[in-house]
Amino acid sequence: YNPLNFNCVEGSYSTNPLDGKVRISEFKNLVLALHRSNIRVIMDVVFHSVPSRENSYFEKTFPGYYFIDDTEKFALKRSMVKKYIVDSLIYWAKEYKISGFCFSDMETYDIDLINDIRAELDKIDSTILLYGQSGLSSDLSAKKAVRENIADISRVAAFNHDCRDGIRGHILYPGEPGFVNGGVGFEETVKSAIVAGIFHPDINYE
């Protein structure tokens, strides 16, 4: 969740994480084996922040440009930040044959950026899946990639937190169970999850 180098393969599962060639070859062989079994590979991407700004190569390369003020949050509105994200996704799709990407905190992205990503990945493979964790926003004028604005985003889905919490309970509060572990009053939420959050006449939305 806290990437240092967005384009480097994670080494935790490698037989020799100190050797970059081993990381790369093992991951490519993993993806190849899954594809041969008709299993597509979706990768979580966390572009909105880094664990340490001062240790980030972005900060060392161009101090103050890639981040918002004095935070670890990526300045997603800046042109070279956007270009880096698009280029990174193209790299993973072409070099590692990744079949889809799940964006962490997609609500921090502009709609235009998400649509640009969709358009560029379509040039490689139009079946690449794109979706993201996207919370609600009170500022719809910002045109962020939130659930309320999903109709303005072409062929990109939003993860539904309401469905998750209604089924298994609130993620932050263990004392608030969901439908599967004794929570009361979540039947309509579960039905909404079954139909993928779209309108259905048999669901009581009140």
PDB file of C-alpha atoms in Angstrom:
ATOM      1  CA  TYR A   1       0.000   0.000   0.000  1.00  0.00           C
ATOM      2  CA  ASN A   2       2.990   2.330   0.490  1.00  0.00           C
ATOM      3  CA  PRO A   3       4.952   2.090  -2.755  1.00  0.00           C
ATOM      4  CA  LEU A   4       8.380   3.663  -3.043  1.00  0.00           C
ATOM      5  CA  ASN A   5       8.925   2.963  -6.731  1.00  0.00           C
ATOM      6  CA  PHE A   6       5.638   2.673  -8.603  1.00  0.00           C
ATOM      7  CA  ASN A   7       7.147   0.815 -11.564  1.00  0.00           C
ATOM      8  CA  CYS A   8       9.116  -1.779  -9.593  1.00  0.00           C
ATOM      9  CA  VAL A   9       7.865  -5.263  -8.785  1.00  0.00           C
ATOM     10  CA  GLU A  10       7.199  -5.895  -5.086  1.00  0.00           C
ATOM     11  CA  GLY A  11       9.855  -8.199  -3.651  1.00  0.00           C
ATOM     12  CA  SER A  12       8.074  -9.737  -0.655  1.00  0.00           C
ATOM     13  CA  TYR A  13       7.040 -12.852  -2.579  1.00  0.00           C
ATOM     14  CA  SER A  14      10.240 -13.248  -4.568  1.00  0.00           C
ATOM     15  CA  THR A  15      12.706 -16.067  -3.907  1.00  0.00           C
ATOM     16  CA  ASN A  16      15.457 -13.436  -4.064  1.00  0.00           C
ATOM     17  CA  PRO A  17      14.104  -9.929  -3.508  1.00  0.00           C
ATOM     18  CA  LEU A  18      17.607  -8.423  -3.643  1.00  0.00           C
ATOM     19  CA  ASP A  19      17.931  -9.375  -7.302  1.00  0.00           C
ATOM     20  CA  GLY A  20      15.696  -7.238  -9.513  1.00  0.00           C
ATOM     21  CA  LYS A  21      15.977  -9.689 -12.407  1.00  0.00           C
ATOM     22  CA  VAL A  22      14.551 -12.459 -10.228  1.00  0.00           C
ATOM     23  CA  ARG A  23      11.656 -10.271  -9.128  1.00  0.00           C
ATOM     24  CA  ILE A  24      10.813  -9.433 -12.735  1.00  0.00           C
ATOM     25  CA  SER A  25      11.146 -12.932 -14.184  1.00  0.00           C
ATOM     26  CA  GLU A  26       9.172 -14.581 -11.370  1.00  0.00           C
ATOM     27  CA  PHE A  27       6.340 -12.080 -11.628  1.00  0.00           C
ATOM     28  CA  LYS A  28       6.185 -12.389 -15.414  1.00  0.00           C
ATOM     29  CA  ASN A  29       6.089 -16.175 -15.117  1.00  0.00           C
ATOM     30  CA  LEU A  30       3.323 -15.894 -12.531  1.00  0.00           C
ATOM     31  CA  VAL A  31       1.207 -13.706 -14.821  1.00  0.00           C
ATOM     32  CA  LEU A  32       1.912 -16.017 -17.779  1.00  0.00           C
ATOM     33  CA  ALA A  33       0.859 -19.118 -15.813  1.00  0.00           C
ATOM     34  CA  LEU A  34      -2.362 -17.449 -14.702  1.00  0.00           C
ATOM     35  CA  HIS A  35      -3.168 -16.309 -18.224  1.00  0.00           C
ATOM     36  CA  ARG A  36      -2.615 -19.840 -19.524  1.00  0.00           C
ATOM     37  CA  SER A  37      -5.245 -20.936 -16.998  1.00  0.00           C
ATOM     38  CA  ASN A  38      -7.613 -18.223 -18.272  1.00  0.00           C
ATOM     39  CA  ILE A  39      -7.174 -16.154 -15.110  1.00  0.00           C
ATOM     40  CA  ARG A  40      -6.697 -12.435 -15.613  1.00  0.00           C
ATOM     41  CA  VAL A  41      -4.521 -10.382 -13.280  1.00  0.00           C
ATOM     42  CA  ILE A  42      -5.737  -7.149 -11.698  1.00  0.00           C
ATOM     43  CA  MET A  43      -3.303  -4.951  -9.784  1.00  0.00           C
ATOM     44  CA  ASP A  44      -4.054  -2.438  -7.053  1.00  0.00           C
ATOM     45  CA  VAL A  45      -2.472   0.937  -7.774  1.00  0.00           C
ATOM     46  CA  VAL A  46      -1.873   3.554  -5.096  1.00  0.00           C
ATOM     47  CA  PHE A  47      -0.834   6.740  -6.861  1.00  0.00           C
ATOM     48  CA  HIS A  48      -2.430   9.243  -4.514  1.00  0.00           C
ATOM     49  CA  SER A  49       0.320   9.272  -1.868  1.00  0.00           C
ATOM     50  CA  VAL A  50       3.693   7.906  -0.765  1.00  0.00           C
ATOM     51  CA  PRO A  51       4.816   6.840   2.726  1.00  0.00           C
ATOM     52  CA  SER A  52       7.626   9.405   2.902  1.00  0.00           C
ATOM     53  CA  ARG A  53       7.883  12.575   0.865  1.00  0.00           C
ATOM     54  CA  GLU A  54      11.508  13.329   1.694  1.00  0.00           C
ATOM     55  CA  ASN A  55      12.611   9.821   0.692  1.00  0.00           C
ATOM     56  CA  SER A  56      10.594   9.902  -2.514  1.00  0.00           C
ATOM     57  CA  TYR A  57      12.532  10.055  -5.762  1.00  0.00           C
ATOM     58  CA  PHE A  58       9.904  12.460  -7.053  1.00  0.00           C
ATOM     59  CA  GLU A  59      10.795  14.954  -4.329  1.00  0.00           C
ATOM     60  CA  LYS A  60      14.516  14.447  -4.911  1.00  0.00           C
ATOM     61  CA  THR A  61      14.090  14.950  -8.653  1.00  0.00           C
ATOM     62  CA  PHE A  62      11.914  18.064  -8.521  1.00  0.00           C
ATOM     63  CA  PRO A  63      11.399  19.365  -4.945  1.00  0.00           C
ATOM     64  CA  GLY A  64       7.912  20.696  -4.296  1.00  0.00           C
ATOM     65  CA  TYR A  65       6.381  19.818  -7.660  1.00  0.00           C
ATOM     66  CA  TYR A  66       4.926  16.336  -7.265  1.00  0.00           C
ATOM     67  CA  PHE A  67       3.260  16.862  -3.888  1.00  0.00           C
ATOM     68  CA  ILE A  68       0.566  19.021  -2.341  1.00  0.00           C
ATOM     69  CA  ASP A  69       2.154  21.548   0.031  1.00  0.00           C
ATOM     70  CA  ASP A  70       4.101  19.710   2.757  1.00  0.00           C
ATOM     71  CA  THR A  71       2.119  16.473   2.586  1.00  0.00           C
ATOM     72  CA  GLU A  72       2.806  13.004   1.156  1.00  0.00           C
ATOM     73  CA  LYS A  73      -0.172  13.386  -1.181  1.00  0.00           C
ATOM     74  CA  PHE A  74       0.475  13.423  -4.922  1.00  0.00           C
ATOM     75  CA  ALA A  75      -0.472  16.646  -6.728  1.00  0.00           C
ATOM     76  CA  LEU A  76      -2.796  14.866  -9.145  1.00  0.00           C
ATOM     77  CA  LYS A  77      -3.732  18.052 -11.028  1.00  0.00           C
ATOM     78  CA  ARG A  78      -0.200  18.769 -12.254  1.00  0.00           C
ATOM     79  CA  SER A  79       0.546  17.797 -15.828  1.00  0.00           C
ATOM     80  CA  MET A  80       3.732  15.771 -15.229  1.00  0.00           C
ATOM     81  CA  VAL A  81       2.079  13.899 -12.339  1.00  0.00           C
ATOM     82  CA  LYS A  82      -0.791  12.947 -14.641  1.00  0.00           C
ATOM     83  CA  LYS A  83       1.654  11.952 -17.378  1.00  0.00           C
ATOM     84  CA  TYR A  84       3.612   9.773 -14.971  1.00  0.00           C
ATOM     85  CA  ILE A  85       0.481   7.922 -13.840  1.00  0.00           C
ATOM     86  CA  VAL A  86      -0.676   7.284 -17.407  1.00  0.00           C
ATOM     87  CA  ASP A  87       2.827   6.197 -18.489  1.00  0.00           C
ATOM     88  CA  SER A  88       3.107   3.875 -15.485  1.00  0.00           C
ATOM     89  CA  LEU A  89      -0.176   2.110 -16.252  1.00  0.00           C
ATOM     90  CA  ILE A  90       0.803   1.745 -19.907  1.00  0.00           C
ATOM     91  CA  TYR A  91       4.105   0.219 -18.767  1.00  0.00           C
ATOM     92  CA  TRP A  92       2.420  -2.371 -16.505  1.00  0.00           C
ATOM     93  CA  ALA A  93      -0.110  -3.250 -19.201  1.00  0.00           C
ATOM     94  CA  LYS A  94       2.493  -3.667 -21.957  1.00  0.00           C
ATOM     95  CA  GLU A  95       5.470  -5.078 -20.065  1.00  0.00           C
ATOM     96  CA  TYR A  96       3.676  -7.339 -17.573  1.00  0.00           C
ATOM     97  CA  LYS A  97       0.382  -7.918 -19.428  1.00  0.00           C
ATOM     98  CA  ILE A  98      -1.697  -6.745 -16.464  1.00  0.00           C
ATOM     99  CA  SER A  99      -5.407  -7.203 -17.243  1.00  0.00           C
ATOM    100  CA  GLY A 100      -6.870  -4.533 -14.975  1.00  0.00           C
ATOM    101  CA  PHE A 101      -6.206  -1.884 -12.364  1.00  0.00           C
ATOM    102  CA  CYS A 102      -7.993  -1.009  -9.127  1.00  0.00           C
ATOM    103  CA  PHE A 103      -7.395   2.589  -7.991  1.00  0.00           C
ATOM    104  CA  SER A 104      -7.105   3.237  -4.288  1.00  0.00           C
ATOM    105  CA  ASP A 105      -9.002   6.408  -3.274  1.00  0.00           C
ATOM    106  CA  MET A 106     -10.253   7.063  -6.805  1.00  0.00           C
ATOM    107  CA  GLU A 107     -12.218  10.045  -5.519  1.00  0.00           C
ATOM    108  CA  THR A 108      -8.925  11.990  -5.387  1.00  0.00           C
ATOM    109  CA  TYR A 109      -8.580  11.740  -9.193  1.00  0.00           C
ATOM    110  CA  ASP A 110     -10.155  14.145 -11.662  1.00  0.00           C
ATOM    111  CA  ILE A 111     -12.670  12.690 -14.082  1.00  0.00           C
ATOM    112  CA  ASP A 112     -10.534  13.880 -17.008  1.00  0.00           C
ATOM    113  CA  LEU A 113      -7.513  11.942 -15.752  1.00  0.00           C
ATOM    114  CA  ILE A 114      -9.490   8.721 -15.309  1.00  0.00           C
ATOM    115  CA  ASN A 115     -10.976   9.121 -18.796  1.00  0.00           C
ATOM    116  CA  ASP A 116      -7.502   9.757 -20.245  1.00  0.00           C
ATOM    117  CA  ILE A 117      -6.267   6.554 -18.581  1.00  0.00           C
ATOM    118  CA  ARG A 118      -9.194   4.620 -20.055  1.00  0.00           C
ATOM    119  CA  ALA A 119      -8.502   5.990 -23.538  1.00  0.00           C
ATOM    120  CA  GLU A 120      -4.778   5.184 -23.436  1.00  0.00           C
ATOM    121  CA  LEU A 121      -5.282   1.651 -22.123  1.00  0.00           C
ATOM    122  CA  ASP A 122      -7.922   1.032 -24.793  1.00  0.00           C
ATOM    123  CA  LYS A 123      -5.175   1.512 -27.359  1.00  0.00           C
ATOM    124  CA  ILE A 124      -3.426  -1.509 -25.834  1.00  0.00           C
ATOM    125  CA  ASP A 125      -6.395  -3.721 -24.924  1.00  0.00           C
ATOM    126  CA  SER A 126      -9.984  -2.542 -24.637  1.00  0.00           C
ATOM    127  CA  THR A 127     -10.794  -5.417 -22.253  1.00  0.00           C
ATOM    128  CA  ILE A 128      -8.505  -4.070 -19.500  1.00  0.00           C
ATOM    129  CA  LEU A 129     -10.681  -3.575 -16.412  1.00  0.00           C
ATOM    130  CA  LEU A 130     -10.628  -0.272 -14.535  1.00  0.00           C
ATOM    131  CA  TYR A 131     -12.365   0.382 -11.247  1.00  0.00           C
ATOM    132  CA  GLY A 132     -11.641   2.154  -8.006  1.00  0.00           C
ATOM    133  CA  GLN A 133     -12.473   2.653  -4.387  1.00  0.00           C
ATOM    134  CA  SER A 134     -14.515   5.804  -4.509  1.00  0.00           C
ATOM    135  CA  GLY A 135     -16.158   7.512  -1.572  1.00  0.00           C
ATOM    136  CA  LEU A 136     -18.885  10.115  -1.608  1.00  0.00           C
ATOM    137  CA  SER A 137     -18.215  13.804  -2.109  1.00  0.00           C
ATOM    138  CA  SER A 138     -20.139  16.895  -1.074  1.00  0.00           C
ATOM    139  CA  ASP A 139     -18.327  18.966  -3.727  1.00  0.00           C
ATOM    140  CA  LEU A 140     -19.663  17.708  -7.052  1.00  0.00           C
ATOM    141  CA  SER A 141     -18.424  20.851  -8.807  1.00  0.00           C
ATOM    142  CA  ALA A 142     -14.869  19.545  -8.428  1.00  0.00           C
ATOM    143  CA  LYS A 143     -15.671  16.850 -11.010  1.00  0.00           C
ATOM    144  CA  LYS A 144     -13.824  14.185  -9.084  1.00  0.00           C
ATOM    145  CA  ALA A 145     -14.096  10.486  -9.861  1.00  0.00           C
ATOM    146  CA  VAL A 146     -16.661   9.868  -7.120  1.00  0.00           C
ATOM    147  CA  ARG A 147     -19.667   7.556  -7.279  1.00  0.00           C
ATOM    148  CA  GLU A 148     -22.082  10.433  -7.938  1.00  0.00           C
ATOM    149  CA  ASN A 149     -20.128  11.313 -11.083  1.00  0.00           C
ATOM    150  CA  ILE A 150     -19.646   7.765 -12.372  1.00  0.00           C
ATOM    151  CA  ALA A 151     -21.932   8.456 -15.357  1.00  0.00           C
ATOM    152  CA  ASP A 152     -19.321  10.951 -16.593  1.00  0.00           C
ATOM    153  CA  ILE A 153     -16.571   8.328 -16.564  1.00  0.00           C
ATOM    154  CA  SER A 154     -16.337   6.050 -19.563  1.00  0.00           C
ATOM    155  CA  ARG A 155     -16.245   2.302 -18.788  1.00  0.00           C
ATOM    156  CA  VAL A 156     -14.788   2.651 -15.311  1.00  0.00           C
ATOM    157  CA  ALA A 157     -16.534   1.198 -12.264  1.00  0.00           C
ATOM    158  CA  ALA A 158     -16.634   2.369  -8.650  1.00  0.00           C
ATOM    159  CA  PHE A 159     -16.252   0.086  -5.652  1.00  0.00           C
ATOM    160  CA  ASN A 160     -19.370   0.332  -3.492  1.00  0.00           C
ATOM    161  CA  HIS A 161     -18.496   0.783   0.189  1.00  0.00           C
ATOM    162  CA  ASP A 162     -22.164   0.674   1.191  1.00  0.00           C
ATOM    163  CA  CYS A 163     -22.498  -2.860  -0.167  1.00  0.00           C
ATOM    164  CA  ARG A 164     -19.318  -4.025   1.533  1.00  0.00           C
ATOM    165  CA  ASP A 165     -20.232  -2.563   4.908  1.00  0.00           C
ATOM    166  CA  GLY A 166     -23.843  -3.727   4.649  1.00  0.00           C
ATOM    167  CA  ILE A 167     -22.772  -7.315   4.016  1.00  0.00           C
ATOM    168  CA  ARG A 168     -19.824  -7.752   6.395  1.00  0.00           C
ATOM    169  CA  GLY A 169     -20.132  -4.782   8.782  1.00  0.00           C
ATOM    170  CA  HIS A 170     -18.405  -1.425   8.997  1.00  0.00           C
ATOM    171  CA  ILE A 171     -14.722  -1.743   8.169  1.00  0.00           C
ATOM    172  CA  LEU A 172     -13.628   0.691  10.887  1.00  0.00           C
ATOM    173  CA  TYR A 173     -16.027  -0.340  13.660  1.00  0.00           C
ATOM    174  CA  PRO A 174     -15.924  -4.075  14.545  1.00  0.00           C
ATOM    175  CA  GLY A 175     -18.881  -3.622  16.894  1.00  0.00           C
ATOM    176  CA  GLU A 176     -21.200  -2.768  14.007  1.00  0.00           C
ATOM    177  CA  PRO A 177     -21.965  -6.093  12.254  1.00  0.00           C
ATOM    178  CA  GLY A 178     -23.393  -6.441   8.768  1.00  0.00           C
ATOM    179  CA  PHE A 179     -25.876  -8.866   7.271  1.00  0.00           C
ATOM    180  CA  VAL A 180     -23.660 -11.987   7.350  1.00  0.00           C
ATOM    181  CA  ASN A 181     -22.749 -11.625  11.024  1.00  0.00           C
ATOM    182  CA  GLY A 182     -26.015 -10.649  12.679  1.00  0.00           C
ATOM    183  CA  GLY A 183     -26.610  -7.054  11.623  1.00  0.00           C
ATOM    184  CA  VAL A 184     -30.250  -6.019  11.371  1.00  0.00           C
ATOM    185  CA  GLY A 185     -31.893  -4.065   8.574  1.00  0.00           C
ATOM    186  CA  PHE A 186     -29.385  -4.699   5.773  1.00  0.00           C
ATOM    187  CA  GLU A 187     -31.590  -6.793   3.487  1.00  0.00           C
ATOM    188  CA  GLU A 188     -32.132  -3.994   0.969  1.00  0.00           C
ATOM    189  CA  THR A 189     -28.417  -3.186   0.952  1.00  0.00           C
ATOM    190  CA  VAL A 190     -27.608  -6.812   0.146  1.00  0.00           C
ATOM    191  CA  LYS A 191     -30.172  -6.837  -2.661  1.00  0.00           C
ATOM    192  CA  SER A 192     -28.628  -3.638  -4.018  1.00  0.00           C
ATOM    193  CA  ALA A 193     -25.227  -5.336  -4.017  1.00  0.00           C
ATOM    194  CA  ILE A 194     -26.610  -8.322  -5.916  1.00  0.00           C
ATOM    195  CA  VAL A 195     -27.771  -6.056  -8.770  1.00  0.00           C
ATOM    196  CA  ALA A 196     -24.419  -4.189  -8.771  1.00  0.00           C
ATOM    197  CA  GLY A 197     -25.797  -0.988  -7.294  1.00  0.00           C
ATOM    198  CA  ILE A 198     -28.036  -0.150 -10.252  1.00  0.00           C
ATOM    199  CA  PHE A 199     -31.745   0.672  -9.969  1.00  0.00           C
ATOM    200  CA  HIS A 200     -34.061  -2.284  -9.481  1.00  0.00           C
ATOM    201  CA  PRO A 201     -37.839  -2.026  -8.879  1.00  0.00           C
ATOM    202  CA  ASP A 202     -37.796  -4.703  -6.150  1.00  0.00           C
ATOM    203  CA  ILE A 203     -35.407  -2.759  -3.897  1.00  0.00           C
ATOM    204  CA  ASN A 204     -36.643  -0.341  -1.240  1.00  0.00           C
ATOM    205  CA  TYR A 205     -34.135   2.500  -1.478  1.00  0.00           C
ATOM    206  CA  GLU A 206     -35.552   4.266   1.557  1.00  0.00           C
TER     207      GLU A 206
END
